[in-house]
């Protein structure tokens, strides 16, 4: 059979129209024959709404992509060439708790960083590993492309605890930084190149080029002179000019939580009082989006979707699938097995790094040592992710406590234990591995 079969798990997500738009735009070079949108029974209504919009979008575009909806991934997976995962275990209610509880202890409350990131990892990893088992059985040749957060920790777990080797973790942060730099320089994005290296939501631009010439210092200067380049879900409080000069590499928007911890914490506490957590804001945005999606006359991706932090993730996804499928050998920043590309990070761990994308998958470009300015933080977060992934797989309380305590956003062992105990309890229903005997 010609054409590609794609299965998207978490297909009822409000982000799905982005993906559909991406496949429509690239149809000539990326002929998607079948797209299966799969969700859980609780997501049935959303799946039907998004699915109907997806069908209207391909019809309007006049491309022969067959859209199927399913509540059973085992029905969808056979014959898949690519499986994409975009799940949120515990839905936005769980995210709200991840963001709110740490704030009570004076600690950053964030979806993918600090305690929130840990608990999201503990909930998500077992579900992703179950999906891996199904892929192994039903479509062993498929590529697994994961967007589910925390994407770095999830990729780490897939690489180390599943038998799937054809896997890539994907995020919109590098593409967002690329577009942000082009905007700072006021040039077309295709004239810019960035040497990305680090981890997911902890990636740095080690060098920035414009038409092949190094312009890193100019970009760092622009970054700390005006708007500091960010994503919709992260407030931009600017950057300290002298610090950015000293750092000498381009930070990602998430680095604010590490380098501006107290300012970001104050801001989060204010936001909590005024408008609630980001999860609450997103709940509102989602309900507006789903109202729009329900309109039978809508047949395009509505621009309001760009208000979400993950805007443009489909560009990253479609670009990647396109380059694997066509053996394009272009350079893209993705999450893969390190294999020695970054010195000081275990060879079997996930890193986010520029790769050459071939039909055998992404080949990481060698980085060597990271600059001393950032090496320590990257290694500390990698240790955190490794311990967290082990805790997620084993349900071992002590590993979870260790992960919480060595996270640089958590100030002490006692605070770590208090936060962990409260968060494990509130997320109990989504953490069966920690409560095996009582569930
Ligand atoms: C960023 C991250 C994504 C994350 C998103 C959240 O862009 O890179 O990994 O999913 O923000 O956005 P939201 O609109 O849900 O707050």
GROMACS .gro file of C-alpha atoms and ligand atoms in nm:
model
  455
    1UNK     CA    1   0.000   0.000   0.000
    2UNK     CA    2   0.138   0.345  -0.081
    3UNK     CA    3   0.122   0.643   0.151
    4UNK     CA    4   0.187   0.671   0.521
    5UNK     CA    5  -0.023   0.558   0.814
    6UNK     CA    6  -0.001   0.777   1.122
    7UNK     CA    7  -0.159   0.705   1.459
    8UNK     CA    8  -0.191   0.994   1.704
    9UNK     CA    9  -0.256   0.888   2.063
   10UNK     CA   10  -0.424   1.170   2.251
   11UNK     CA   11  -0.584   1.268   1.921
   12UNK     CA   12  -0.868   1.455   2.096
   13UNK     CA   13  -0.618   1.720   2.209
   14UNK     CA   14  -0.697   2.083   2.126
   15UNK     CA   15  -0.357   2.091   1.950
   16UNK     CA   16  -0.458   1.833   1.685
   17UNK     CA   17  -0.572   2.090   1.421
   18UNK     CA   18  -0.207   2.209   1.413
   19UNK     CA   19  -0.098   1.863   1.315
   20UNK     CA   20  -0.369   1.832   1.051
   21UNK     CA   21  -0.268   2.168   0.905
   22UNK     CA   22   0.096   2.052   0.895
   23UNK     CA   23   0.008   1.732   0.710
   24UNK     CA   24  -0.214   1.918   0.463
   25UNK     CA   25   0.060   2.172   0.386
   26UNK     CA   26   0.317   1.898   0.321
   27UNK     CA   27   0.091   1.648   0.148
   28UNK     CA   28   0.287   1.653  -0.182
   29UNK     CA   29   0.608   1.536  -0.015
   30UNK     CA   30   0.450   1.355   0.279
   31UNK     CA   31   0.154   1.158   0.147
   32UNK     CA   32  -0.041   1.062   0.458
   33UNK     CA   33  -0.288   0.792   0.354
   34UNK     CA   34  -0.450   0.731   0.692
   35UNK     CA   35  -0.450   0.931   1.013
   36UNK     CA   36  -0.594   0.758   1.318
   37UNK     CA   37  -0.687   0.984   1.608
   38UNK     CA   38  -0.707   0.776   1.925
   39UNK     CA   39  -0.824   0.878   2.270
   40UNK     CA   40  -0.951   0.735   2.597
   41UNK     CA   41  -1.326   0.702   2.668
   42UNK     CA   42  -1.320   1.016   2.892
   43UNK     CA   43  -1.198   1.207   2.586
   44UNK     CA   44  -1.470   1.079   2.350
   45UNK     CA   45  -1.652   1.408   2.312
   46UNK     CA   46  -1.334   1.605   2.244
   47UNK     CA   47  -1.215   1.337   2.001
   48UNK     CA   48  -1.540   1.357   1.807
   49UNK     CA   49  -1.530   1.736   1.790
   50UNK     CA   50  -1.165   1.751   1.683
   51UNK     CA   51  -1.212   1.455   1.448
   52UNK     CA   52  -1.503   1.622   1.270
   53UNK     CA   53  -1.298   1.941   1.229
   54UNK     CA   54  -1.003   1.737   1.097
   55UNK     CA   55  -1.231   1.578   0.838
   56UNK     CA   56  -1.362   1.919   0.731
   57UNK     CA   57  -1.004   2.051   0.706
   58UNK     CA   58  -0.881   1.775   0.473
   59UNK     CA   59  -1.197   1.798   0.265
   60UNK     CA   60  -1.161   2.173   0.221
   61UNK     CA   61  -0.792   2.129   0.132
   62UNK     CA   62  -0.881   1.858  -0.119
   63UNK     CA   63  -0.621   1.608   0.007
   64UNK     CA   64  -0.710   1.236   0.024
   65UNK     CA   65  -0.616   1.176   0.389
   66UNK     CA   66  -0.850   0.924   0.552
   67UNK     CA   67  -0.923   1.027   0.909
   68UNK     CA   68  -1.029   0.753   1.152
   69UNK     CA   69  -1.137   0.800   1.513
   70UNK     CA   70  -1.094   0.530   1.773
   71UNK     CA   71  -1.113   0.471   2.148
   72UNK     CA   72  -0.903   0.158   2.115
   73UNK     CA   73  -0.538   0.198   2.025
   74UNK     CA   74  -0.504  -0.175   1.958
   75UNK     CA   75  -0.750  -0.132   1.672
   76UNK     CA   76  -0.555   0.166   1.536
   77UNK     CA   77  -0.190   0.058   1.565
   78UNK     CA   78  -0.152  -0.233   1.319
   79UNK     CA   79   0.039  -0.121   1.011
   80UNK     CA   80   0.132   0.222   1.150
   81UNK     CA   81   0.445   0.386   1.011
   82UNK     CA   82   0.452   0.662   1.274
   83UNK     CA   83   0.289   0.675   1.615
   84UNK     CA   84   0.272   1.016   1.780
   85UNK     CA   85   0.184   1.051   2.147
   86UNK     CA   86   0.038   1.370   2.297
   87UNK     CA   87  -0.128   1.253   2.617
   88UNK     CA   88  -0.203   1.426   2.946
   89UNK     CA   89  -0.254   1.167   3.219
   90UNK     CA   90  -0.498   1.308   3.479
   91UNK     CA   91  -0.607   1.584   3.238
   92UNK     CA   92  -0.579   1.954   3.318
   93UNK     CA   93  -0.707   1.898   3.674
   94UNK     CA   94  -0.384   1.713   3.751
   95UNK     CA   95  -0.177   1.990   3.592
   96UNK     CA   96  -0.351   2.248   3.813
   97UNK     CA   97  -0.237   2.053   4.121
   98UNK     CA   98   0.118   2.023   3.988
   99UNK     CA   99   0.128   2.399   3.946
  100UNK     CA  100  -0.048   2.496   4.267
  101UNK     CA  101   0.083   2.266   4.542
  102UNK     CA  102   0.456   2.355   4.520
  103UNK     CA  103   0.367   2.725   4.552
  104UNK     CA  104   0.233   2.661   4.904
  105UNK     CA  105   0.588   2.560   4.997
  106UNK     CA  106   0.749   2.858   4.827
  107UNK     CA  107   0.868   2.643   4.534
  108UNK     CA  108   0.816   2.698   4.158
  109UNK     CA  109   0.490   2.536   4.042
  110UNK     CA  110   0.538   2.442   3.679
  111UNK     CA  111   0.411   2.174   3.445
  112UNK     CA  112   0.748   2.031   3.338
  113UNK     CA  113   1.002   2.170   3.585
  114UNK     CA  114   1.055   2.114   3.957
  115UNK     CA  115   0.800   1.910   4.157
  116UNK     CA  116   0.527   1.950   3.891
  117UNK     CA  117   0.752   1.803   3.623
  118UNK     CA  118   0.843   1.513   3.849
  119UNK     CA  119   0.482   1.423   3.927
  120UNK     CA  120   0.381   1.461   3.564
  121UNK     CA  121   0.663   1.222   3.474
  122UNK     CA  122   0.554   0.970   3.737
  123UNK     CA  123   0.201   0.970   3.595
  124UNK     CA  124   0.293   0.971   3.227
  125UNK     CA  125   0.585   0.727   3.196
  126UNK     CA  126   0.398   0.405   3.284
  127UNK     CA  127   0.124   0.487   3.032
  128UNK     CA  128   0.379   0.559   2.758
  129UNK     CA  129   0.562   0.235   2.838
  130UNK     CA  130   0.232   0.045   2.797
  131UNK     CA  131   0.187   0.211   2.459
  132UNK     CA  132   0.544   0.097   2.374
  133UNK     CA  133   0.447  -0.263   2.449
  134UNK     CA  134   0.152  -0.236   2.210
  135UNK     CA  135   0.375  -0.084   1.941
  136UNK     CA  136   0.622  -0.367   1.985
  137UNK     CA  137   0.346  -0.619   1.926
  138UNK     CA  138   0.126  -0.450   1.668
  139UNK     CA  139   0.354  -0.226   1.458
  140UNK     CA  140   0.715  -0.309   1.549
  141UNK     CA  141   0.856  -0.112   1.254
  142UNK     CA  142   0.682   0.213   1.346
  143UNK     CA  143   0.858   0.525   1.471
  144UNK     CA  144   0.735   0.651   1.806
  145UNK     CA  145   0.738   1.030   1.817
  146UNK     CA  146   0.654   1.159   2.161
  147UNK     CA  147   0.536   1.512   2.246
  148UNK     CA  148   0.390   1.418   2.584
  149UNK     CA  149   0.554   1.614   2.860
  150UNK     CA  150   0.788   1.601   3.035
  151UNK     CA  151   0.923   1.499   2.694
  152UNK     CA  152   1.287   1.465   2.804
  153UNK     CA  153   1.205   1.239   3.097
  154UNK     CA  154   0.960   1.038   2.885
  155UNK     CA  155   1.223   0.985   2.612
  156UNK     CA  156   1.472   0.884   2.883
  157UNK     CA  157   1.226   0.620   3.007
  158UNK     CA  158   1.142   0.487   2.659
  159UNK     CA  159   1.512   0.454   2.574
  160UNK     CA  160   1.602   0.277   2.897
  161UNK     CA  161   1.291   0.082   2.996
  162UNK     CA  162   1.125  -0.027   2.669
  163UNK     CA  163   1.239  -0.236   2.374
  164UNK     CA  164   1.152   0.040   2.130
  165UNK     CA  165   1.462   0.180   1.960
  166UNK     CA  166   1.293   0.381   1.685
  167UNK     CA  167   1.188   0.669   1.907
  168UNK     CA  168   1.229   1.046   1.909
  169UNK     CA  169   1.116   1.304   2.164
  170UNK     CA  170   0.997   1.630   2.022
  171UNK     CA  171   0.936   1.979   2.152
  172UNK     CA  172   0.854   2.320   2.011
  173UNK     CA  173   1.109   2.508   2.224
  174UNK     CA  174   1.398   2.490   1.972
  175UNK     CA  175   1.174   2.590   1.681
  176UNK     CA  176   1.034   2.870   1.899
  177UNK     CA  177   1.389   2.991   1.979
  178UNK     CA  178   1.481   2.972   1.612
  179UNK     CA  179   1.182   3.188   1.515
  180UNK     CA  180   1.248   3.419   1.811
  181UNK     CA  181   1.611   3.477   1.707
  182UNK     CA  182   1.506   3.548   1.349
  183UNK     CA  183   1.262   3.805   1.486
  184UNK     CA  184   1.530   3.964   1.708
  185UNK     CA  185   1.759   3.992   1.406
  186UNK     CA  186   1.468   4.097   1.184
  187UNK     CA  187   1.554   3.841   0.915
  188UNK     CA  188   1.389   3.540   0.751
  189UNK     CA  189   1.412   3.228   0.970
  190UNK     CA  190   1.588   3.022   0.701
  191UNK     CA  191   1.894   3.250   0.723
  192UNK     CA  192   1.944   3.156   1.087
  193UNK     CA  193   2.113   2.845   1.225
  194UNK     CA  194   2.153   2.758   1.592
  195UNK     CA  195   2.379   2.490   1.742
  196UNK     CA  196   2.138   2.342   1.997
  197UNK     CA  197   2.257   2.119   2.281
  198UNK     CA  198   2.131   2.022   2.625
  199UNK     CA  199   1.814   1.857   2.745
  200UNK     CA  200   1.445   1.911   2.682
  201UNK     CA  201   1.329   2.242   2.833
  202UNK     CA  202   1.698   2.282   2.928
  203UNK     CA  203   1.843   2.339   2.583
  204UNK     CA  204   2.098   2.607   2.496
  205UNK     CA  205   2.198   2.770   2.171
  206UNK     CA  206   2.575   2.728   2.191
  207UNK     CA  207   2.636   2.934   1.880
  208UNK     CA  208   2.403   3.134   1.654
  209UNK     CA  209   2.473   3.196   1.284
  210UNK     CA  210   2.324   3.435   1.028
  211UNK     CA  211   2.400   3.336   0.668
  212UNK     CA  212   2.678   3.115   0.806
  213UNK     CA  213   2.849   3.392   1.011
  214UNK     CA  214   2.859   3.368   1.391
  215UNK     CA  215   2.631   3.632   1.547
  216UNK     CA  216   2.599   3.487   1.898
  217UNK     CA  217   2.717   3.801   2.079
  218UNK     CA  218   2.480   4.024   1.882
  219UNK     CA  219   2.186   3.793   1.960
  220UNK     CA  220   2.276   3.779   2.331
  221UNK     CA  221   2.294   4.156   2.334
  222UNK     CA  222   1.955   4.191   2.166
  223UNK     CA  223   1.807   3.926   2.397
  224UNK     CA  224   1.898   4.121   2.708
  225UNK     CA  225   1.824   4.467   2.566
  226UNK     CA  226   1.454   4.438   2.498
  227UNK     CA  227   1.198   4.163   2.473
  228UNK     CA  228   1.363   3.848   2.605
  229UNK     CA  229   1.207   3.591   2.368
  230UNK     CA  230   0.962   3.351   2.526
  231UNK     CA  231   0.666   3.115   2.473
  232UNK     CA  232   0.302   3.198   2.548
  233UNK     CA  233   0.308   2.997   2.872
  234UNK     CA  234   0.618   3.161   3.023
  235UNK     CA  235   0.621   3.521   3.135
  236UNK     CA  236   0.908   3.729   2.999
  237UNK     CA  237   1.070   3.922   3.282
  238UNK     CA  238   1.364   4.026   3.066
  239UNK     CA  239   1.722   3.910   3.121
  240UNK     CA  240   2.002   4.061   3.325
  241UNK     CA  241   2.241   4.203   3.065
  242UNK     CA  242   2.566   4.130   3.246
  243UNK     CA  243   2.456   3.776   3.332
  244UNK     CA  244   2.371   3.689   2.972
  245UNK     CA  245   2.707   3.829   2.865
  246UNK     CA  246   2.879   3.610   3.124
  247UNK     CA  247   2.673   3.299   3.034
  248UNK     CA  248   2.780   3.348   2.672
  249UNK     CA  249   2.528   3.102   2.527
  250UNK     CA  250   2.162   3.144   2.438
  251UNK     CA  251   1.931   3.020   2.716
  252UNK     CA  252   1.586   2.875   2.642
  253UNK     CA  253   1.268   3.032   2.784
  254UNK     CA  254   1.249   2.766   3.059
  255UNK     CA  255   1.587   2.869   3.197
  256UNK     CA  256   1.411   3.159   3.363
  257UNK     CA  257   1.292   2.915   3.631
  258UNK     CA  258   1.655   2.837   3.716
  259UNK     CA  259   1.830   3.173   3.671
  260UNK     CA  260   1.544   3.398   3.790
  261UNK     CA  261   1.387   3.164   4.046
  262UNK     CA  262   1.275   3.420   4.302
  263UNK     CA  263   1.131   3.665   4.046
  264UNK     CA  264   0.948   3.384   3.867
  265UNK     CA  265   0.815   3.252   4.197
  266UNK     CA  266   0.683   3.595   4.295
  267UNK     CA  267   0.518   3.627   3.955
  268UNK     CA  268   0.357   3.282   3.986
  269UNK     CA  269   0.222   3.368   4.329
  270UNK     CA  270   0.073   3.691   4.197
  271UNK     CA  271  -0.075   3.513   3.894
  272UNK     CA  272  -0.228   3.250   4.119
  273UNK     CA  273  -0.419   3.521   4.308
  274UNK     CA  274  -0.521   3.716   3.999
  275UNK     CA  275  -0.603   3.456   3.735
  276UNK     CA  276  -0.519   3.114   3.878
  277UNK     CA  277  -0.261   2.867   3.754
  278UNK     CA  278  -0.165   2.829   3.387
  279UNK     CA  279  -0.381   2.512   3.390
  280UNK     CA  280  -0.684   2.730   3.472
  281UNK     CA  281  -0.598   2.976   3.197
  282UNK     CA  282  -0.557   2.685   2.954
  283UNK     CA  283  -0.890   2.534   3.064
  284UNK     CA  284  -1.057   2.859   2.963
  285UNK     CA  285  -0.863   2.875   2.634
  286UNK     CA  286  -0.956   2.512   2.564
  287UNK     CA  287  -1.323   2.568   2.618
  288UNK     CA  288  -1.312   2.864   2.379
  289UNK     CA  289  -1.120   2.655   2.126
  290UNK     CA  290  -1.366   2.367   2.148
  291UNK     CA  291  -1.656   2.609   2.097
  292UNK     CA  292  -1.486   2.721   1.777
  293UNK     CA  293  -1.406   2.364   1.672
  294UNK     CA  294  -1.773   2.269   1.707
  295UNK     CA  295  -1.876   2.519   1.442
  296UNK     CA  296  -1.963   2.308   1.135
  297UNK     CA  297  -1.851   2.597   0.913
  298UNK     CA  298  -1.497   2.601   1.052
  299UNK     CA  299  -1.257   2.412   0.824
  300UNK     CA  300  -0.918   2.563   0.910
  301UNK     CA  301  -0.696   2.579   1.219
  302UNK     CA  302  -0.828   2.881   1.409
  303UNK     CA  303  -0.559   3.145   1.484
  304UNK     CA  304  -0.659   3.140   1.853
  305UNK     CA  305  -0.467   2.812   1.886
  306UNK     CA  306  -0.149   3.018   1.868
  307UNK     CA  307  -0.225   3.143   2.221
  308UNK     CA  308  -0.114   2.802   2.351
  309UNK     CA  309   0.246   2.751   2.458
  310UNK     CA  310   0.283   2.457   2.222
  311UNK     CA  311   0.201   2.659   1.911
  312UNK     CA  312   0.393   2.545   1.601
  313UNK     CA  313   0.473   2.203   1.743
  314UNK     CA  314   0.325   2.055   1.426
  315UNK     CA  315   0.597   2.225   1.223
  316UNK     CA  316   0.852   2.037   1.429
  317UNK     CA  317   0.654   1.712   1.399
  318UNK     CA  318   0.583   1.727   1.029
  319UNK     CA  319   0.938   1.839   0.949
  320UNK     CA  320   1.074   1.541   1.140
  321UNK     CA  321   0.839   1.282   0.987
  322UNK     CA  322   0.899   1.430   0.644
  323UNK     CA  323   1.280   1.405   0.682
  324UNK     CA  324   1.271   1.047   0.815
  325UNK     CA  325   1.033   0.939   0.540
  326UNK     CA  326   1.232   1.108   0.262
  327UNK     CA  327   1.581   1.045   0.410
  328UNK     CA  328   1.635   1.419   0.386
  329UNK     CA  329   1.954   1.440   0.596
  330UNK     CA  330   1.880   1.792   0.715
  331UNK     CA  331   1.960   1.916   1.066
  332UNK     CA  332   1.690   1.929   1.335
  333UNK     CA  333   1.707   1.956   1.715
  334UNK     CA  334   1.532   1.652   1.870
  335UNK     CA  335   1.550   1.429   2.178
  336UNK     CA  336   1.747   1.111   2.116
  337UNK     CA  337   1.993   0.872   2.277
  338UNK     CA  338   2.312   1.064   2.353
  339UNK     CA  339   2.552   0.795   2.232
  340UNK     CA  340   2.851   1.008   2.327
  341UNK     CA  341   2.743   1.328   2.148
  342UNK     CA  342   2.754   1.532   2.471
  343UNK     CA  343   3.047   1.445   2.697
  344UNK     CA  344   2.951   1.396   3.061
  345UNK     CA  345   2.596   1.274   2.992
  346UNK     CA  346   2.549   0.894   3.001
  347UNK     CA  347   2.556   0.733   2.656
  348UNK     CA  348   2.215   0.567   2.708
  349UNK     CA  349   2.040   0.887   2.822
  350UNK     CA  350   1.819   1.122   2.622
  351UNK     CA  351   1.960   1.459   2.513
  352UNK     CA  352   1.811   1.739   2.304
  353UNK     CA  353   2.064   1.810   2.035
  354UNK     CA  354   2.099   1.892   1.666
  355UNK     CA  355   2.076   1.573   1.463
  356UNK     CA  356   2.104   1.476   1.098
  357UNK     CA  357   1.766   1.325   1.015
  358UNK     CA  358   1.796   1.012   0.801
  359UNK     CA  359   1.560   0.729   0.717
  360UNK     CA  360   1.734   0.529   0.991
  361UNK     CA  361   1.644   0.810   1.229
  362UNK     CA  362   1.821   1.109   1.383
  363UNK     CA  363   2.200   1.091   1.413
  364UNK     CA  364   2.323   1.328   1.687
  365UNK     CA  365   2.591   1.574   1.585
  366UNK     CA  366   2.891   1.558   1.815
  367UNK     CA  367   2.907   1.842   2.070
  368UNK     CA  368   3.183   1.729   2.305
  369UNK     CA  369   3.204   1.910   2.639
  370UNK     CA  370   2.934   2.166   2.714
  371UNK     CA  371   3.074   2.503   2.827
  372UNK     CA  372   3.153   2.510   3.198
  373UNK     CA  373   2.885   2.780   3.244
  374UNK     CA  374   2.604   2.532   3.177
  375UNK     CA  375   2.756   2.184   3.214
  376UNK     CA  376   2.678   2.144   3.585
  377UNK     CA  377   2.310   2.239   3.561
  378UNK     CA  378   2.254   2.011   3.261
  379UNK     CA  379   2.417   1.720   3.443
  380UNK     CA  380   2.214   1.785   3.757
  381UNK     CA  381   1.887   1.786   3.561
  382UNK     CA  382   1.993   1.469   3.381
  383UNK     CA  383   2.055   1.297   3.717
  384UNK     CA  384   1.713   1.417   3.829
  385UNK     CA  385   1.551   1.279   3.511
  386UNK     CA  386   1.725   0.943   3.543
  387UNK     CA  387   1.622   0.896   3.905
  388UNK     CA  388   1.269   1.020   3.826
  389UNK     CA  389   1.233   0.775   3.537
  390UNK     CA  390   1.341   0.491   3.762
  391UNK     CA  391   1.091   0.598   4.028
  392UNK     CA  392   0.814   0.611   3.765
  393UNK     CA  393   0.890   0.259   3.649
  394UNK     CA  394   0.944   0.094   3.988
  395UNK     CA  395   0.707   0.297   4.207
  396UNK     CA  396   0.991   0.320   4.457
  397UNK     CA  397   0.917   0.596   4.709
  398UNK     CA  398   1.283   0.651   4.793
  399UNK     CA  399   1.377   0.707   4.430
  400UNK     CA  400   1.092   0.959   4.400
  401UNK     CA  401   1.214   1.135   4.714
  402UNK     CA  402   1.568   1.139   4.582
  403UNK     CA  403   1.450   1.287   4.251
  404UNK     CA  404   1.249   1.556   4.431
  405UNK     CA  405   1.538   1.646   4.661
  406UNK     CA  406   1.811   1.669   4.395
  407UNK     CA  407   1.597   1.889   4.174
  408UNK     CA  408   1.765   2.231   4.187
  409UNK     CA  409   1.432   2.413   4.229
  410UNK     CA  410   1.361   2.233   4.558
  411UNK     CA  411   1.544   2.394   4.851
  412UNK     CA  412   1.579   2.113   5.108
  413UNK     CA  413   1.519   1.750   5.199
  414UNK     CA  414   1.237   1.834   5.440
  415UNK     CA  415   1.050   2.052   5.190
  416UNK     CA  416   1.107   1.785   4.924
  417UNK     CA  417   0.946   1.520   5.145
  418UNK     CA  418   0.651   1.738   5.239
  419UNK     CA  419   0.578   1.829   4.877
  420UNK     CA  420   0.623   1.472   4.756
  421UNK     CA  421   0.396   1.323   5.021
  422UNK     CA  422   0.120   1.572   4.949
  423UNK     CA  423   0.151   1.535   4.572
  424UNK     CA  424   0.163   1.155   4.573
  425UNK     CA  425  -0.155   1.154   4.778
  426UNK     CA  426  -0.350   1.397   4.556
  427UNK     CA  427  -0.244   1.214   4.240
  428UNK     CA  428  -0.302   0.870   4.391
  429UNK     CA  429  -0.551   0.754   4.127
  430UNK     CA  430  -0.297   0.815   3.849
  431UNK     CA  431  -0.003   0.661   4.036
  432UNK     CA  432  -0.098   0.295   4.089
  433UNK     CA  433   0.270   0.191   4.095
  434UNK     CA  434   0.315   0.377   4.428
  435UNK     CA  435  -0.003   0.243   4.588
  436UNK     CA  436  -0.009  -0.113   4.457
  437UNK     CA  437  -0.127  -0.278   4.777
  438UNK     CA  438  -0.403  -0.027   4.854
  439UNK     CA  439  -0.551   0.012   4.504
  440LIG     C1  440   0.568   2.510   2.573
  440LIG     C2  441   0.635   2.377   2.577
  440LIG     C3  442   0.545   2.263   2.559
  440LIG     C4  443   0.424   2.279   2.647
  440LIG     C5  444   0.356   2.409   2.625
  440LIG     C6  445   0.245   2.434   2.725
  440LIG     O1  446   0.563   2.559   2.451
  440LIG     O2  447   0.742   2.368   2.490
  440LIG     O3  448   0.616   2.147   2.591
  440LIG     O4  449   0.335   2.174   2.622
  440LIG     O5  450   0.442   2.513   2.635
  440LIG     O6  451   0.159   2.529   2.676
  440LIG     P1  452   0.019   2.560   2.745
  440LIG     O7  453  -0.052   2.649   2.653
  440LIG     O8  454  -0.047   2.428   2.766
  440LIG     O9  455   0.054   2.625   2.875
   0.00000   0.00000   0.00000
